[in-house]
Coordinates of C-alpha atoms in Angstrom, one line a residue:
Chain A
X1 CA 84.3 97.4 133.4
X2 CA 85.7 99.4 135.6
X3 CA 89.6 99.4 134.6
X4 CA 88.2 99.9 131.0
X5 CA 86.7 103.4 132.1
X6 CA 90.1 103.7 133.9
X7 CA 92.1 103.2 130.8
X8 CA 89.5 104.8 128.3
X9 CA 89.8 107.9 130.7
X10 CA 93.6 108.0 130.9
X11 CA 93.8 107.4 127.1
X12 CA 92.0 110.3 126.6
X13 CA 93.6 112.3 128.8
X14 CA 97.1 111.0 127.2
X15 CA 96.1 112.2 123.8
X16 CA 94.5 115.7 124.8
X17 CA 97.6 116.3 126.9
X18 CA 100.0 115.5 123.2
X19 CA 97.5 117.8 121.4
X20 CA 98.2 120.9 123.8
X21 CA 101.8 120.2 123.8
X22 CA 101.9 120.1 119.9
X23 CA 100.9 123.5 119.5
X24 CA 103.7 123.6 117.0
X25 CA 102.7 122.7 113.1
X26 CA 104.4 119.4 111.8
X27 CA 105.3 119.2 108.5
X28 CA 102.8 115.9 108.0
X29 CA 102.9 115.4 104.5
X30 CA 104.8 116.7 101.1
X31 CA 104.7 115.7 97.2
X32 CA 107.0 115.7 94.9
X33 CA 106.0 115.7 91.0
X34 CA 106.2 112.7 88.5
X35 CA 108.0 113.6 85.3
X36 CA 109.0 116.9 84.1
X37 CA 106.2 118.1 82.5
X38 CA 105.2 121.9 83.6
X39 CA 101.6 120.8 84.9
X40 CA 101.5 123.8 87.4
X41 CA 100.2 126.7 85.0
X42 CA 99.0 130.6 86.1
X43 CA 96.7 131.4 83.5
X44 CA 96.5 135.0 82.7
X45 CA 92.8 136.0 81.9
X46 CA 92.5 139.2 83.5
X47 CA 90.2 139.0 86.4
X48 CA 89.3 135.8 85.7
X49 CA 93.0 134.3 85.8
X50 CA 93.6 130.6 87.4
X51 CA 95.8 128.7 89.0
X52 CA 95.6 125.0 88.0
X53 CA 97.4 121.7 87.6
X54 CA 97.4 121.2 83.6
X55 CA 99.3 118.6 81.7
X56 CA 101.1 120.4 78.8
X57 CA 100.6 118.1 76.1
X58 CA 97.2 116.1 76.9
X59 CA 95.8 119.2 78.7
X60 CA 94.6 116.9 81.9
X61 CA 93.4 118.8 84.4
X62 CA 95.0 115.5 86.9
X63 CA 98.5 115.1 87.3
X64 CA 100.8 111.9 88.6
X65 CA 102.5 112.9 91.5
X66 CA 104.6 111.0 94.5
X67 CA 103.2 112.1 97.6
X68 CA 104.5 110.8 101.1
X69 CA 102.7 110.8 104.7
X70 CA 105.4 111.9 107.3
X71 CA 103.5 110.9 110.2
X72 CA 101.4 108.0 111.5
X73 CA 98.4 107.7 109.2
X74 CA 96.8 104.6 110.1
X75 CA 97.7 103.1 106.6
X76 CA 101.1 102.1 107.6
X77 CA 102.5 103.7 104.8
X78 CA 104.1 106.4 107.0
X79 CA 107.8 108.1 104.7
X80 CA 107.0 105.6 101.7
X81 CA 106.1 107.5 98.6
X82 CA 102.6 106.7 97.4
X83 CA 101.9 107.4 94.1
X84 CA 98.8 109.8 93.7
X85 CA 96.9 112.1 91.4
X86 CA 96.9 115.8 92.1
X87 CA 94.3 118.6 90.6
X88 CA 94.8 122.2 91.8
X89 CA 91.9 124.6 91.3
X90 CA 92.0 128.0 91.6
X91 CA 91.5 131.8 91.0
X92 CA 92.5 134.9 91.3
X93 CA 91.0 137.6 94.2
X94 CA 93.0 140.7 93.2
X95 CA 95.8 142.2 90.6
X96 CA 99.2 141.7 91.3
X97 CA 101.4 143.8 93.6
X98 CA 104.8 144.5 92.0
X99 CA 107.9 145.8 93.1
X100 CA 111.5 143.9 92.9
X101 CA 109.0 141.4 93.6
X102 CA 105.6 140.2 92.6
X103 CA 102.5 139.2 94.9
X104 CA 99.4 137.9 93.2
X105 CA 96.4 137.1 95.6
X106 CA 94.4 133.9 94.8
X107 CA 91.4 132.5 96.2
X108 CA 89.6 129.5 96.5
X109 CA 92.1 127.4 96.2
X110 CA 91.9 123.6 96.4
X111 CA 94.4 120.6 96.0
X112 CA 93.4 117.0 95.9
X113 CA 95.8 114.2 96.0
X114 CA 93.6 110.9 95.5
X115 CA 95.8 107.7 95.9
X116 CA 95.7 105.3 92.9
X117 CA 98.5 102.7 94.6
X118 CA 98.2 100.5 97.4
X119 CA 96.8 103.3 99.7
X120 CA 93.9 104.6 97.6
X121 CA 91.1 107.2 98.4
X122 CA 91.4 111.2 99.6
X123 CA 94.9 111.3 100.5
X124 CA 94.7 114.7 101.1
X125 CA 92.6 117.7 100.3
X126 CA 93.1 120.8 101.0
X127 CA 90.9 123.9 101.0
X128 CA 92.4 127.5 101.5
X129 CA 90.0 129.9 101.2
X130 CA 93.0 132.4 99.9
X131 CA 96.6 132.0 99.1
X132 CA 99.4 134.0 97.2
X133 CA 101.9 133.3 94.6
X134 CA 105.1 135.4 94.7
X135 CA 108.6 135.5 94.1
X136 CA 111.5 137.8 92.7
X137 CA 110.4 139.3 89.4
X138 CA 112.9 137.9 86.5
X139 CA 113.2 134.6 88.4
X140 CA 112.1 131.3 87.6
X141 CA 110.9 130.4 90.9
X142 CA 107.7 131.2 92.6
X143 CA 106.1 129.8 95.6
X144 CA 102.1 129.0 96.7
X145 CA 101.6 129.4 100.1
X146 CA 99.0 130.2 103.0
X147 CA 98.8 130.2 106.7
X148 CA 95.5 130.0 108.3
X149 CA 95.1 132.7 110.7
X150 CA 91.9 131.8 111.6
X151 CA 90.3 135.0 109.9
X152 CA 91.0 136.1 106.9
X153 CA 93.5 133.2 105.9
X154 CA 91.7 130.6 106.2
X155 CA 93.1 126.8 105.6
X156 CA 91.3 123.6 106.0
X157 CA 92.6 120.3 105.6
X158 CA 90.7 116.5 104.7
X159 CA 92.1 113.1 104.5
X160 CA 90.9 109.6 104.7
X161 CA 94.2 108.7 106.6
X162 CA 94.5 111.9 109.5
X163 CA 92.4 113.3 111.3
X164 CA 92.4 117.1 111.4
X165 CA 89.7 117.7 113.6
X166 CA 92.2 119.1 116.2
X167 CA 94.2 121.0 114.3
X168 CA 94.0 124.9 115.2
X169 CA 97.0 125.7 112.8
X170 CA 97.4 124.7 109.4
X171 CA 100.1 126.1 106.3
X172 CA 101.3 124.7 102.9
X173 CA 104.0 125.6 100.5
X174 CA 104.3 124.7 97.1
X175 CA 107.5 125.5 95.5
X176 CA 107.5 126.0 92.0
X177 CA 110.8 126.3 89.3
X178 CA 111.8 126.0 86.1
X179 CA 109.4 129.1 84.7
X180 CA 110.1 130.2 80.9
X181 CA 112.4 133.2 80.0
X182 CA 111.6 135.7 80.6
X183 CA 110.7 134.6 84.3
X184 CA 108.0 135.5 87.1
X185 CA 107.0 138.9 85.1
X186 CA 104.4 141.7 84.6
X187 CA 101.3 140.1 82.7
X188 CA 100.8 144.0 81.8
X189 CA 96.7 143.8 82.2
X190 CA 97.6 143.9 86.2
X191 CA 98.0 140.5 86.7
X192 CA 101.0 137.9 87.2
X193 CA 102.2 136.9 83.6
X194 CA 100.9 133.5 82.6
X195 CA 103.3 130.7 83.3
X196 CA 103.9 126.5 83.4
X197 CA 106.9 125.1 86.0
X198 CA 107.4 122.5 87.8
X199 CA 106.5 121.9 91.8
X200 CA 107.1 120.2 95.0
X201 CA 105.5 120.9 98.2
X202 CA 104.6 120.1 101.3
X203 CA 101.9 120.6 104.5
X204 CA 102.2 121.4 107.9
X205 CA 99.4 121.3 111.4
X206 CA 99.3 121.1 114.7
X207 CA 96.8 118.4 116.3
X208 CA 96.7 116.1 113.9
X209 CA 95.7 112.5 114.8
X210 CA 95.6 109.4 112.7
X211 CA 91.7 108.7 111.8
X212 CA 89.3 107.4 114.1
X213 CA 90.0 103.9 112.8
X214 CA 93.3 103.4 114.1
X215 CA 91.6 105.1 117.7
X216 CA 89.2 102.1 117.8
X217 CA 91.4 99.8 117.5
X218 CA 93.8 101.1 120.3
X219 CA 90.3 101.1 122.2
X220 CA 89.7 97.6 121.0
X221 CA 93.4 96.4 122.1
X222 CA 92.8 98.2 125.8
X223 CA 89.8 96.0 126.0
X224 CA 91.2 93.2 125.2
X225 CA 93.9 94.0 128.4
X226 CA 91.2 94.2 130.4
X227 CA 89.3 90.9 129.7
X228 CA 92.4 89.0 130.1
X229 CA 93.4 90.5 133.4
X230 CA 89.8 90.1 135.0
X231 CA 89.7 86.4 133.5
X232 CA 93.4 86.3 135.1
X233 CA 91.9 87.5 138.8
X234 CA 89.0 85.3 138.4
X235 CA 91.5 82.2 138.5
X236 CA 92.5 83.2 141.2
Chain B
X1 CA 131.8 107.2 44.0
X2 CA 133.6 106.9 47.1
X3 CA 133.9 110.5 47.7
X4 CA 129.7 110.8 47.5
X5 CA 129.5 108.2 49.5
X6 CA 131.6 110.0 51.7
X7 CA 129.9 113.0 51.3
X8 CA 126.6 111.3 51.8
X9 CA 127.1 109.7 55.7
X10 CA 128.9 112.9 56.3
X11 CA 126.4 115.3 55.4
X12 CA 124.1 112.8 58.0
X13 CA 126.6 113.4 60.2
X14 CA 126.4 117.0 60.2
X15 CA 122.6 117.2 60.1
X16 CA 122.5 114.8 63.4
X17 CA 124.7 116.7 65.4
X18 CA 122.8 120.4 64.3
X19 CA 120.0 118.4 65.7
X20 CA 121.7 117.4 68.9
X21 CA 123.5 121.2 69.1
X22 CA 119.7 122.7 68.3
X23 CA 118.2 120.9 71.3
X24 CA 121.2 121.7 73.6
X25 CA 120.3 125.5 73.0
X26 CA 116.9 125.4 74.0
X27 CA 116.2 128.1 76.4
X28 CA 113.1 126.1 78.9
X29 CA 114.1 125.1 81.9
X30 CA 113.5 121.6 82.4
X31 CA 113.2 119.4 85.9
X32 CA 115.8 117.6 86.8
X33 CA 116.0 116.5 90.7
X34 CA 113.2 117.1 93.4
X35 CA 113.7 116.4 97.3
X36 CA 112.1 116.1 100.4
X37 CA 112.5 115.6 104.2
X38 CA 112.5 111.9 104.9
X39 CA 111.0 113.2 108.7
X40 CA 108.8 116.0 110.3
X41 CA 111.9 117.1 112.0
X42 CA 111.9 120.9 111.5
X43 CA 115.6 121.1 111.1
X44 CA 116.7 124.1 108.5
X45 CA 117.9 127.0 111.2
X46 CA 117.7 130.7 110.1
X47 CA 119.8 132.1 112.9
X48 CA 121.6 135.2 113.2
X49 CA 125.1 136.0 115.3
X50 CA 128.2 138.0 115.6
X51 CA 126.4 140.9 113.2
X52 CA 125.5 138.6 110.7
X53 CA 122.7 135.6 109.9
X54 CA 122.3 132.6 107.7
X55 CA 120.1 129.5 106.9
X56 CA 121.4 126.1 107.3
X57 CA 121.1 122.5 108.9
X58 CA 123.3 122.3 112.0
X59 CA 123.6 118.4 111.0
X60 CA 123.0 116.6 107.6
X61 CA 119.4 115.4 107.6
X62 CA 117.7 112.4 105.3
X63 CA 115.8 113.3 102.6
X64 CA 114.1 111.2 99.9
X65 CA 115.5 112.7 96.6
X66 CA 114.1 111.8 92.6
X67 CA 115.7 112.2 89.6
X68 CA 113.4 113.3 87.4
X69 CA 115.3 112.4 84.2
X70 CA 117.6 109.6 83.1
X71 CA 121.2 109.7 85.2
X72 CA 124.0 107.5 85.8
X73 CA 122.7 105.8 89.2
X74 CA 120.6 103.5 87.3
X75 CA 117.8 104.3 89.0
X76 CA 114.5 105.3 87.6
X77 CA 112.7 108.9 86.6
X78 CA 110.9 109.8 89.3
X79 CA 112.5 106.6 91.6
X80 CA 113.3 107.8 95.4
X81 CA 116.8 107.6 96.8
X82 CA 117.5 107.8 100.1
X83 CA 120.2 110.6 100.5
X84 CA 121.7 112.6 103.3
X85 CA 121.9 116.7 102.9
X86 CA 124.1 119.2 104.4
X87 CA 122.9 122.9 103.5
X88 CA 125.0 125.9 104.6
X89 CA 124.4 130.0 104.1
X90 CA 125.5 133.4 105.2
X91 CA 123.7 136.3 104.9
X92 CA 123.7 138.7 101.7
X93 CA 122.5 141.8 103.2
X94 CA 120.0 143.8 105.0
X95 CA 116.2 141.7 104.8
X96 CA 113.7 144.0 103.2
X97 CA 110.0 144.5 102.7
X98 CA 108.7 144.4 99.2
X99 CA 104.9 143.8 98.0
X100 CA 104.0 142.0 100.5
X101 CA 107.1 140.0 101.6
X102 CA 110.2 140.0 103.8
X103 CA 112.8 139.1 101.4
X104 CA 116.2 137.6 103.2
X105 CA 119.2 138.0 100.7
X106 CA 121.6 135.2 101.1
X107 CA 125.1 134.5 99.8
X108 CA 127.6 131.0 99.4
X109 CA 124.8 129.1 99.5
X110 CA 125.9 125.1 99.8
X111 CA 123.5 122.2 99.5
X112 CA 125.3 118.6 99.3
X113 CA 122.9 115.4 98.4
X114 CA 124.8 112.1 99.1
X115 CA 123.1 108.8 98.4
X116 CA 122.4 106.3 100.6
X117 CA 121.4 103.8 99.5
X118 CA 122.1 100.9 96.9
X119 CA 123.6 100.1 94.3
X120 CA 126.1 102.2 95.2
X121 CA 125.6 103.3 98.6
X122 CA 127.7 106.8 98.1
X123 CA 128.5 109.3 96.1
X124 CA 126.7 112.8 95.2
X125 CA 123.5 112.7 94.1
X126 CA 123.6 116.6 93.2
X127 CA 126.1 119.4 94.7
X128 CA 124.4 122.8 94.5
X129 CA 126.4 126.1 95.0
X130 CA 125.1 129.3 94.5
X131 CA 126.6 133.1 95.0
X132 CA 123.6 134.5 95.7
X133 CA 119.7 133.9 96.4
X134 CA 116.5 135.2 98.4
X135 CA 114.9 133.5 101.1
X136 CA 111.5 135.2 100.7
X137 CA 108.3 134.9 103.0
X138 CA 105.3 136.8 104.2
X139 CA 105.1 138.2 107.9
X140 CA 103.3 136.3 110.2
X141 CA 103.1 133.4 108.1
X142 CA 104.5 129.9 108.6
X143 CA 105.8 129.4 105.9
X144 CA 108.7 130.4 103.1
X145 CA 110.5 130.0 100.1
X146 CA 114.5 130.0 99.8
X147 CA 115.0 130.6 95.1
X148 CA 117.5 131.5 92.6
X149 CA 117.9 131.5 89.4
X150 CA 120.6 132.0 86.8
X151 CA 119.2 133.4 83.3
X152 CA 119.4 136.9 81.6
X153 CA 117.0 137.8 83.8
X154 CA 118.2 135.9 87.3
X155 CA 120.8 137.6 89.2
X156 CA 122.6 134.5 90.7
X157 CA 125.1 132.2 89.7
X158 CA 123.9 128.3 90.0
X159 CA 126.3 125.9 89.7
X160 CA 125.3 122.6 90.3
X161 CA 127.5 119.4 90.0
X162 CA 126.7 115.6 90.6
X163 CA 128.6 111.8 90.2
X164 CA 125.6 110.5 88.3
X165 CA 125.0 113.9 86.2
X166 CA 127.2 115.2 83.6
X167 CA 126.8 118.8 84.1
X168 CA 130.2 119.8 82.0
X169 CA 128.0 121.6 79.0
X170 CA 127.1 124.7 79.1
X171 CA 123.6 125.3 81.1
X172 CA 120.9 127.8 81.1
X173 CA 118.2 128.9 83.0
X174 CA 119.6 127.0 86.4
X175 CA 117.3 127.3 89.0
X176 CA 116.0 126.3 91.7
X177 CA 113.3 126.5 94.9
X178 CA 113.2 125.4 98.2
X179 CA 109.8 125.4 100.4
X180 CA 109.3 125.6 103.7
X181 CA 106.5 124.5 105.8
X182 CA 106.1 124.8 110.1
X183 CA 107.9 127.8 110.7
X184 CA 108.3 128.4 113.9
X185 CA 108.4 131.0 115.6
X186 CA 106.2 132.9 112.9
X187 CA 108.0 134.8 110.2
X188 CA 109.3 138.1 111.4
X189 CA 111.7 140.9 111.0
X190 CA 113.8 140.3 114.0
X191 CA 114.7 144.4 114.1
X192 CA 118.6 144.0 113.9
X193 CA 118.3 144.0 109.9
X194 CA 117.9 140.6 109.5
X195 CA 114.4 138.1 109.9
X196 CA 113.9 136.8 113.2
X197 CA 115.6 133.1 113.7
X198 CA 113.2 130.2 112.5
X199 CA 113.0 126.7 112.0
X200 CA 111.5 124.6 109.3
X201 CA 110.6 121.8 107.0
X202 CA 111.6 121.4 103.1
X203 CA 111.2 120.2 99.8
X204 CA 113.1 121.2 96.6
X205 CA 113.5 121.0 92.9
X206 CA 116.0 121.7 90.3
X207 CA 116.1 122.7 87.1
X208 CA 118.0 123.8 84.0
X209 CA 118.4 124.0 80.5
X210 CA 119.2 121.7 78.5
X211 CA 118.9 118.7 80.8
X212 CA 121.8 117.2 82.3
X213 CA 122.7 114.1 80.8
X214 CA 123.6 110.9 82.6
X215 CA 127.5 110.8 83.6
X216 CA 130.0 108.5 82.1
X217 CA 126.9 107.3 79.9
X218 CA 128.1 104.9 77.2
X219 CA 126.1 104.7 74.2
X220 CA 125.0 101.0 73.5
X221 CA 126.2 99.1 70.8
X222 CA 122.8 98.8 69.4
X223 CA 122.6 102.5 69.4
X224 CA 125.5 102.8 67.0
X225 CA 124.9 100.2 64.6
X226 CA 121.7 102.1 64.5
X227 CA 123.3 105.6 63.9
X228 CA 125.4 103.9 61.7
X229 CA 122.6 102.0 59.7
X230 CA 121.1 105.3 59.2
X231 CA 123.7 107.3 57.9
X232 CA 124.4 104.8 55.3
X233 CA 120.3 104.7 54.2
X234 CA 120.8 108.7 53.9
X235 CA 123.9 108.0 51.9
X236 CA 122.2 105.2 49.5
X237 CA 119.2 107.4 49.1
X238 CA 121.0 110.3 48.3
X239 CA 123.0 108.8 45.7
X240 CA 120.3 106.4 44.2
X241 CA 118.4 110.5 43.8
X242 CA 121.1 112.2 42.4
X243 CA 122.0 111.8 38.5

């Protein structure tokens, strides 16, 4: 019982120690759309303008998408494109700021990716309680993006597969392209001019952990180390 | 009657290939290629030196790359291919504030995907070359976008090339957009005109208009005979009509 505290203990110890070092983000996930239909829509309402996934033709608010774990999930499907479902909810939290570029302020915004492959459930979810879409007016590239800062920015991350419960930094990226003529542009009522593209994206955190799953079992297999090496000793 | 009949497939002709020449001049944008890093690896390097700064990968990295539409590789929409990149920049100018972002002009911007992987185990997935672009991201964030965009509208020139896509047409509307994700250090002016150096994670797409079609694509026989089958129907129809 004894060596199991022992190894318990420096397990422990072990994984706190990696956590601390990885102060750093890793980039643990990204996706990458299915097809070429311009699903990722700003929505130009006035004050009530959105940001959602939105399939051009059936008008699905769900959209097929590849999305890949780059670390160790506990689903061993670690840099093997699983194909998923994506909805992106959101709205705006303020009018535009424009210049030679454009910054529009959203809030509430949420992305699921639900697996519907061999790896099924909440791949990911994430939760930013702002984020901003921006890029060089007359372009047809934007960007989503957020940083959690822990006040004001705030990002939160779930996931069947990872464990985020030590994570103390958290950003995504979305990067969005082939936007209509005439481009990222001036919706005139103050806000970012409606518009459909295309995406890709990723997410990055520091602390992150595969779920408590694959923790047991690592317990389970130090047990198992220990019961053979006091059955050993008892021999002899 | 062999001069209407003439007339008939050629008038077919003509109104197929308006048809063809009226989709080629569509103005959207359409998705053509995505990528992402096949590793966690931040390995894109904003770094600045000798007066001057630029964003690249000090050595080629994998990445999972998808063709989003039909090409000559045989592979599927949407199908990942293993492929190498190599990415190289120099500065453009000054960075800037603007609305809320640090925007990072960049010139000779070089991107090179190479497959890996079967059937053919070489070759270039996409070459991207562009004169100019932006590398745009908020200070204090982690994150960052590197965008151009050819169009009336888009100040760059995009010229993308590729052994499985025929891009020998004239194009519109080329863009494309790179994310970035685990910046570190945090996004900052680095007070010598440029940002501060950084490392990071990516994903990409690219797009254009009309969509590139597959290279050295063959139509199938079937295909013809098809064309063919249906110019003649316009033909009989056309003269069983007329007086």
């Amino acid at each position: 019982m004894k060596s199991l505290i022992r190894v318990t203990i420096a397990g422990l110890t072990l994984a706190t120690t990696f956590s601390l070092a990885h102060a750093q983000t890793v980039t643990f996930a990204n996706f990458q759309q299915v097809g070429a239909d311009k699903s990722f829509q700003f929505l130009n309402s006035g004050a009530t303008s959105t940001f959602v996934t939105k399939d051009t033709i059936t008008s699905n608010t769900t959209i097929p998408v590849n999305f890949t774990f780059l670390v160790d999930n506990g689903s061993g499907s670690m840099n093997t494109p699983l194909p998923a479902n994506l909805t992106i909810t959101s709205v705006v939290s303020a009018p535009a700021t424009f210049g030679a570029t454009v910054s529009q302020k959203l809030q509430s915004v949420q992305m699921t990716f639900v697996g519907t492959g061999a790896v099924t459930g909440n791949l990911l979810t994430i939760f930013g309680s702002t984020g901003t879409i921006g890029g060089v007016l007359g372009e047809a590239t934007a960007g989503l993006e957020e940083t959690n800062n822990g006040g004001s920015q705030i990002v939160n991350y779930s996931s069947a597969y990872i464990d985020f419960s030590g994570s103390t930094q958290r950003n995504y990226s979305v990067a969005l392209n082939n936007i209509d003529a005439p481009g990222l542009a001036n919706g005139g009522n103050g806000y970012l001019a409606s518009l459909q593209s295309n995406a890709t994206g990723q997410f990055a955190a520091n602390g992150i952990v595969p779920e408590p799953s694959t923790v047991f079992l690592l317990g389970m297999g130090a047990l198992g180390l220990c019961t053979c090496r006091r059955k050993k000793n008892q021999h002899c | 009657m062999y001069f209407k009949y003439k007339k008939g497939v050629s008038s077919a002709l003509i109104l197929g290939l308006a048809l063809l020449s009226g989709s080629a001049q569509a103005q959207a944008p359409s998705l053509f290629a995505t990528f992402s890093q096949s590793f966690q690896t931040p390995s894109f390097v904003f770094s600045t030196s000798g007066g001057g700064a630029s964003l690249s990968l000090p050595t080629p990295i994998p990445v999972s790359f998808q063709y989003q539409t039909v090409n000559g590789l045989g592979t599927g929409v949407g199908e990942s291919v293993p492929a190498s990149l190599t990415m190289s920049s120099l500065d453009g100018g000054a960075a800037f504030m603007d609305t809320s972002f640090l925007v990072q002009p960049l010139k000779n911007i070089e991107m090179r995907f190479t497959s890996l992987g079967a059937p053919t185990d070489s070759g270039d997935l996409l070459r991207v070359y562009l004169t100019t672009g932006n590398l745009i991201a908020r200070p204090g964030g982690q994150t960052a976008r590197l965008t151009g965009t050819e169009s009336a509208t888009g100040n760059s020139i995009v010229n993308f090339d590729s052994d499985y896509l025929d891009f020998s047409q004239p194009l519109v509307n080329k863009n494309f957009a790179v994310s970035f994700t685990s910046v570190a250090p945090d996004i900052s002016d680095g007070g010598n005109g440029f940002l501060a150096p950084f490392m990071a994670t990516a994903t990409g797409n690219f797009g254009s208009a009309p969509l590139p079609p597959p290279k050295n694509r063959i139509p199938e026989p079937g295909t013809l005979v098809l064309a063919v089958l249906g110019g003649l129907a316009l033909a009989h129809r056309r003269k069983s009509v007329s007086p």
